[in-house]
Coordinates of C-alpha atoms in Angstrom, one line a residue:
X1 CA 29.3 35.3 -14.4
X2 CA 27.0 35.3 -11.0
X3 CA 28.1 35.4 -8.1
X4 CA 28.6 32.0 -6.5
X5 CA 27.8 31.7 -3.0
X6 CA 25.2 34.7 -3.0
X7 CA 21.3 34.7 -2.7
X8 CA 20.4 34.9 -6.3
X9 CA 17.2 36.9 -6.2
X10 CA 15.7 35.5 -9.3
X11 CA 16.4 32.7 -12.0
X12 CA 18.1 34.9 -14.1
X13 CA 20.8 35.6 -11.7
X14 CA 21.3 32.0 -10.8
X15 CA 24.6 30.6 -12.5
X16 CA 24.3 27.7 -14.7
X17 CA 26.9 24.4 -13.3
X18 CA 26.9 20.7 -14.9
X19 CA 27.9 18.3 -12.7
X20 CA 29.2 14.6 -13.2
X21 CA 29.4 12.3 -10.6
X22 CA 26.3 13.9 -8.2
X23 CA 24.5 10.7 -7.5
X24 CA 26.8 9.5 -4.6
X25 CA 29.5 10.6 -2.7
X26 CA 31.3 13.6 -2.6
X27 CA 29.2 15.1 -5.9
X28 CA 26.3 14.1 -4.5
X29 CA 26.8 16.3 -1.0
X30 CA 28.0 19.1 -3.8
X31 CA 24.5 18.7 -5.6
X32 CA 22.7 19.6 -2.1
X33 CA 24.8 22.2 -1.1
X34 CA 24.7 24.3 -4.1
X35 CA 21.6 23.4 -5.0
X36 CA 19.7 26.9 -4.9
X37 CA 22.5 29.4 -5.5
X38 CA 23.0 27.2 -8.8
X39 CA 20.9 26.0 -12.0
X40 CA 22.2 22.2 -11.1
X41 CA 22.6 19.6 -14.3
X42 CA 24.1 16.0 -12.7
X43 CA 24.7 13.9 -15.3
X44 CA 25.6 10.1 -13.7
X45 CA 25.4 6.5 -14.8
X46 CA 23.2 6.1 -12.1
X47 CA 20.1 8.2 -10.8
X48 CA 20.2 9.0 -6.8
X49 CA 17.8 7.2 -4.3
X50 CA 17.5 10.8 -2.9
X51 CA 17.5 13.5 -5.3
X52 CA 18.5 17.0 -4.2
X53 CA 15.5 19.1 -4.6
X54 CA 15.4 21.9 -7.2
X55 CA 18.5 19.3 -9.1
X56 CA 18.4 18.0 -12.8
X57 CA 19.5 14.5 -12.7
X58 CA 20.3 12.9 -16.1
X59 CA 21.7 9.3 -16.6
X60 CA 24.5 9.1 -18.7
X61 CA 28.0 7.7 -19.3
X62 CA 30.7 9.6 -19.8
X63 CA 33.0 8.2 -21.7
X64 CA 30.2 7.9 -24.1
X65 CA 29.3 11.0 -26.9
X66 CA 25.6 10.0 -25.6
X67 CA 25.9 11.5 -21.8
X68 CA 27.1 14.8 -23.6
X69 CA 24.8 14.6 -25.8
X70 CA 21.9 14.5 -23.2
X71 CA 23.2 17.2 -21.1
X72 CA 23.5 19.6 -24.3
X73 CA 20.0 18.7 -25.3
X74 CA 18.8 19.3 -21.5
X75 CA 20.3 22.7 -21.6
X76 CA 18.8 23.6 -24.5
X77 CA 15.5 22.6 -24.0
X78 CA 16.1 24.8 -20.6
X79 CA 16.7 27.5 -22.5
X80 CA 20.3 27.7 -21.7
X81 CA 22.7 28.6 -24.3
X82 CA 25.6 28.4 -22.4
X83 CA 26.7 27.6 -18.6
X84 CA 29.0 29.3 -16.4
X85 CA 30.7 25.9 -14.6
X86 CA 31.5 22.3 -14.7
X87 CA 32.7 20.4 -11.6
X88 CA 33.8 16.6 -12.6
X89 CA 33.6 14.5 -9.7
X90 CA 32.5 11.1 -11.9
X91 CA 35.3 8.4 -11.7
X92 CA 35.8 5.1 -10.6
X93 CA 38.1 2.6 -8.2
X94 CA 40.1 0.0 -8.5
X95 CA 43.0 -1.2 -6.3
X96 CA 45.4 -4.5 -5.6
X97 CA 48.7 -5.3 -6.7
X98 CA 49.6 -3.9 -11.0
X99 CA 51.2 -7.0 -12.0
X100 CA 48.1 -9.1 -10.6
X101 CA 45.7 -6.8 -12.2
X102 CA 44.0 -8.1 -15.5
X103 CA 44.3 -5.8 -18.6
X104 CA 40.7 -4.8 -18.9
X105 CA 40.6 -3.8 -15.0
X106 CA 43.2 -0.8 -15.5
X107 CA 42.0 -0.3 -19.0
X108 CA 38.4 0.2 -17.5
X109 CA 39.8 2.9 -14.7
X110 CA 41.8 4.9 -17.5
X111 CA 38.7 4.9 -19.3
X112 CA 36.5 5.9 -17.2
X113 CA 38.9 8.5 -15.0
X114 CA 41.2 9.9 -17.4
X115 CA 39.3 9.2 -21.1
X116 CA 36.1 10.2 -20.0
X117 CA 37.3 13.2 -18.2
X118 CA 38.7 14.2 -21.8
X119 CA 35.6 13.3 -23.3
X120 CA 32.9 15.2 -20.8
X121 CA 35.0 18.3 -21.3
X122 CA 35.7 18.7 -24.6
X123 CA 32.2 17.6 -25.2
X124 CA 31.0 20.5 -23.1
X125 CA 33.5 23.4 -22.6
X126 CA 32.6 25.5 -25.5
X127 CA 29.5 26.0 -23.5
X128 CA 31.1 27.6 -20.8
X129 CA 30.8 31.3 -20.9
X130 CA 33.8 33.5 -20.2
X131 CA 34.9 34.2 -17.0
X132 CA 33.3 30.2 -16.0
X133 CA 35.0 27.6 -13.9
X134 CA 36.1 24.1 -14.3
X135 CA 36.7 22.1 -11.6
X136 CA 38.7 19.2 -11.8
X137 CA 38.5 16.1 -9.3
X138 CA 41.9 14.2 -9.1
X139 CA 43.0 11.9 -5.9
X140 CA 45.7 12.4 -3.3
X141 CA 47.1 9.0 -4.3
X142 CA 48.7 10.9 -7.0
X143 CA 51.0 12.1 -4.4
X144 CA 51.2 9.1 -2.0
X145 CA 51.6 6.8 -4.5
X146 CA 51.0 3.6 -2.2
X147 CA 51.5 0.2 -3.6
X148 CA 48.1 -1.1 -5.1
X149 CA 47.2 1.7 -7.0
X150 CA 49.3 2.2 -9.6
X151 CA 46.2 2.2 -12.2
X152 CA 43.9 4.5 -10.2
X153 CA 46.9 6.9 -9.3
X154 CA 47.9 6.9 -13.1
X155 CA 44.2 7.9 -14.4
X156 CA 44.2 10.7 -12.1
X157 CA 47.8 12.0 -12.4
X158 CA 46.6 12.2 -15.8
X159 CA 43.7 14.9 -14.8
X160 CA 46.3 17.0 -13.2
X161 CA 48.3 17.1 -16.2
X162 CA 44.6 17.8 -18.5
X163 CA 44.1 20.5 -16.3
X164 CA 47.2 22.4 -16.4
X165 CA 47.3 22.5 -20.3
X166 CA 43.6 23.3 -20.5
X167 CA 44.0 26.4 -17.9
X168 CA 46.7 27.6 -20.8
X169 CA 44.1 26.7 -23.3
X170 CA 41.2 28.5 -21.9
X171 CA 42.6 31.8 -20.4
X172 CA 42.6 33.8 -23.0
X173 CA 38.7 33.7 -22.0
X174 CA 39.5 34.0 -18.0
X175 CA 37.7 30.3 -17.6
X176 CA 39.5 28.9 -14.9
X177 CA 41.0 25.3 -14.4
X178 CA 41.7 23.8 -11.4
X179 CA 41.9 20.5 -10.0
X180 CA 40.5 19.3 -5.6
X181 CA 42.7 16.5 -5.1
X182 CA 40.6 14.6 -2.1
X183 CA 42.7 12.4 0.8
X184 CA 40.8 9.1 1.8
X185 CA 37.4 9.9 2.4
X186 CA 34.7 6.9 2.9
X187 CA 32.1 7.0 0.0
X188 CA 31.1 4.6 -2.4
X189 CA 34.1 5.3 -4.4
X190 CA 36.6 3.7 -1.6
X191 CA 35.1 1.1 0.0
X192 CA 37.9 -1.4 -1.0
X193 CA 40.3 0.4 0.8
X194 CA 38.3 1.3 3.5
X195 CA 40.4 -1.1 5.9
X196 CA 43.4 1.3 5.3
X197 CA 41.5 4.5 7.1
X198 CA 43.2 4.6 10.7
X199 CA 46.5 4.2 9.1
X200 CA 45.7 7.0 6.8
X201 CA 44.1 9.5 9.7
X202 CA 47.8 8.9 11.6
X203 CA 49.2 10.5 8.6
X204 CA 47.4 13.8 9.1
X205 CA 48.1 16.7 10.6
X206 CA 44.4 16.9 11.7
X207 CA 43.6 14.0 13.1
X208 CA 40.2 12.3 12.2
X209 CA 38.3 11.3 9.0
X210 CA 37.4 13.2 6.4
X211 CA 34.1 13.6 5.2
X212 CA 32.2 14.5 2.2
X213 CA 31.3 18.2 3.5
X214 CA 35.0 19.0 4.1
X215 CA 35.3 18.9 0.0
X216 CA 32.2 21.6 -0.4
X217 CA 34.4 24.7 1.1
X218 CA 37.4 23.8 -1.3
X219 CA 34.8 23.3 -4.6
X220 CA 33.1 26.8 -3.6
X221 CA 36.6 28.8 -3.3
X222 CA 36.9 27.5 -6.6
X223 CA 33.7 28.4 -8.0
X224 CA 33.6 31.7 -6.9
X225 CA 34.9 35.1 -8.0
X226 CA 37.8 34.9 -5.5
X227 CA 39.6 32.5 -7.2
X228 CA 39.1 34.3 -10.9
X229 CA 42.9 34.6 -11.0
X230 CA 43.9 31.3 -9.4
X231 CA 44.2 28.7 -12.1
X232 CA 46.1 25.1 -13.5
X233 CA 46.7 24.6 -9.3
X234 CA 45.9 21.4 -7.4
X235 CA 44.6 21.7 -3.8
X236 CA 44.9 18.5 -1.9
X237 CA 42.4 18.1 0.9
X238 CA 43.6 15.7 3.1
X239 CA 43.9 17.0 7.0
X240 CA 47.8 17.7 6.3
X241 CA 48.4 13.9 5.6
X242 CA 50.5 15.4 2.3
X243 CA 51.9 18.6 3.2
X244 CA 53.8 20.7 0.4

């Protein structure tokens, strides 16, 4: 495995890491910041206005066999055989009372958060060499558990639970598993529930809002060799707002 974090000298040091999600938001910042220390594959359902220089941006779904697929041809074609990370950031909202909330709404955020996460990692895990990372994206709401997000805190309670069983899975090969579960942050993602951002900032033991490079320290620590005998935890990064 390289050696996240360093100045990879030439290509052949530079660690391999497929990325969902890095068109917007929190992936997106994680595309630019590691860009350069790491061979970057983002594969999103949409392509950025802005792409990170030195990044290669696929569009794909993935809940779909077709965005796996198109990364494994990609890598291929790249010449590489196998990759030494995944981060998933790629999921989707959707908030307002359960009992109100038509069938295909919450069907669509289980899909998407919980189902595709399944699917993009079993669809790409066996090319993760030994010693590689995963890293999970799940929600703080899994915690809070505030009214109106029943669905969306259910899809990603059900990450946390994937990755603890996969860490057992994958061990024997010293991949690690582990899950950033974000706090509020404004992105794309949130905008619904944007309204509810002062009330959630008065929560925290740090008191202001969070932003999308406050989720880059977490994802390297995770990433790097440090953490090669830290796995099947969740770190929430929140300010403090959930403190356990």
């Amino acid at each position: 495995m390289p050696t996240p974090g360093g100045n990879a000298a030439t290509a052949s040091t530079v660690g391999s890491l497929v990325l969902t999600g890095g068109s917007s938001g929190i992936g997106a910042g994680l595309a630019s910041d590691l860009a350069g220390e790491w061979d970057i594959t983002v594969v999103d359902r949409d392509l950025p206005e802005t792409p990170a220089p030195g990044v290669t941006y696929l569009q794909g779904d993935i809940t779909t066999d077709d965005a796996v697929d198109t990364v494994r041809k990609s890598l291929t074609e790249n010449g590489r055989a196998t990759i030494d990370g995944i981060v998933h950031c790629a999921g989707i909202g959707a908030f307002g009372p359960f009992m109100e909330m038509p069938k295909s709404e919450w069907e669509r955020v289980l899909l998407v958060n919980l189902h595709g996460t399944l699917n993009f990692v079993q669809g790409v895990a066996d090319m993760v060499a030994d010693g590689g990372r995963i890293v999970l994206f799940s929600s703080g709401t899994v915690f809070k558990a505030p009214a109106s997000a029943a669905a969306y805190a259910a899809s990603k309670a059900g990450v946390i639970g994937f990755a603890r069983s996969l860490a057992a899975e994958l061990g024997a090969r010293n991949i690690t598993v582990n899950v950033i579960a974000p706090g509020l942050v404004l992105t794309p993602l949130s905008t619904a529930i944007a309204a509810g951002e002062e009330a959630n900032i008065s929560t925290r033991a740090i008191k202001r809002p969070a932003t999308v490079e406050d989720f880059i320290g977490p994802t390297r620590f995770f990433l790097s060799p440090g953490s090669s005998f830290v796995t099947g935890q969740t770190l929430v990064v929140d300010g403090g707002s959930i403190r356990r």
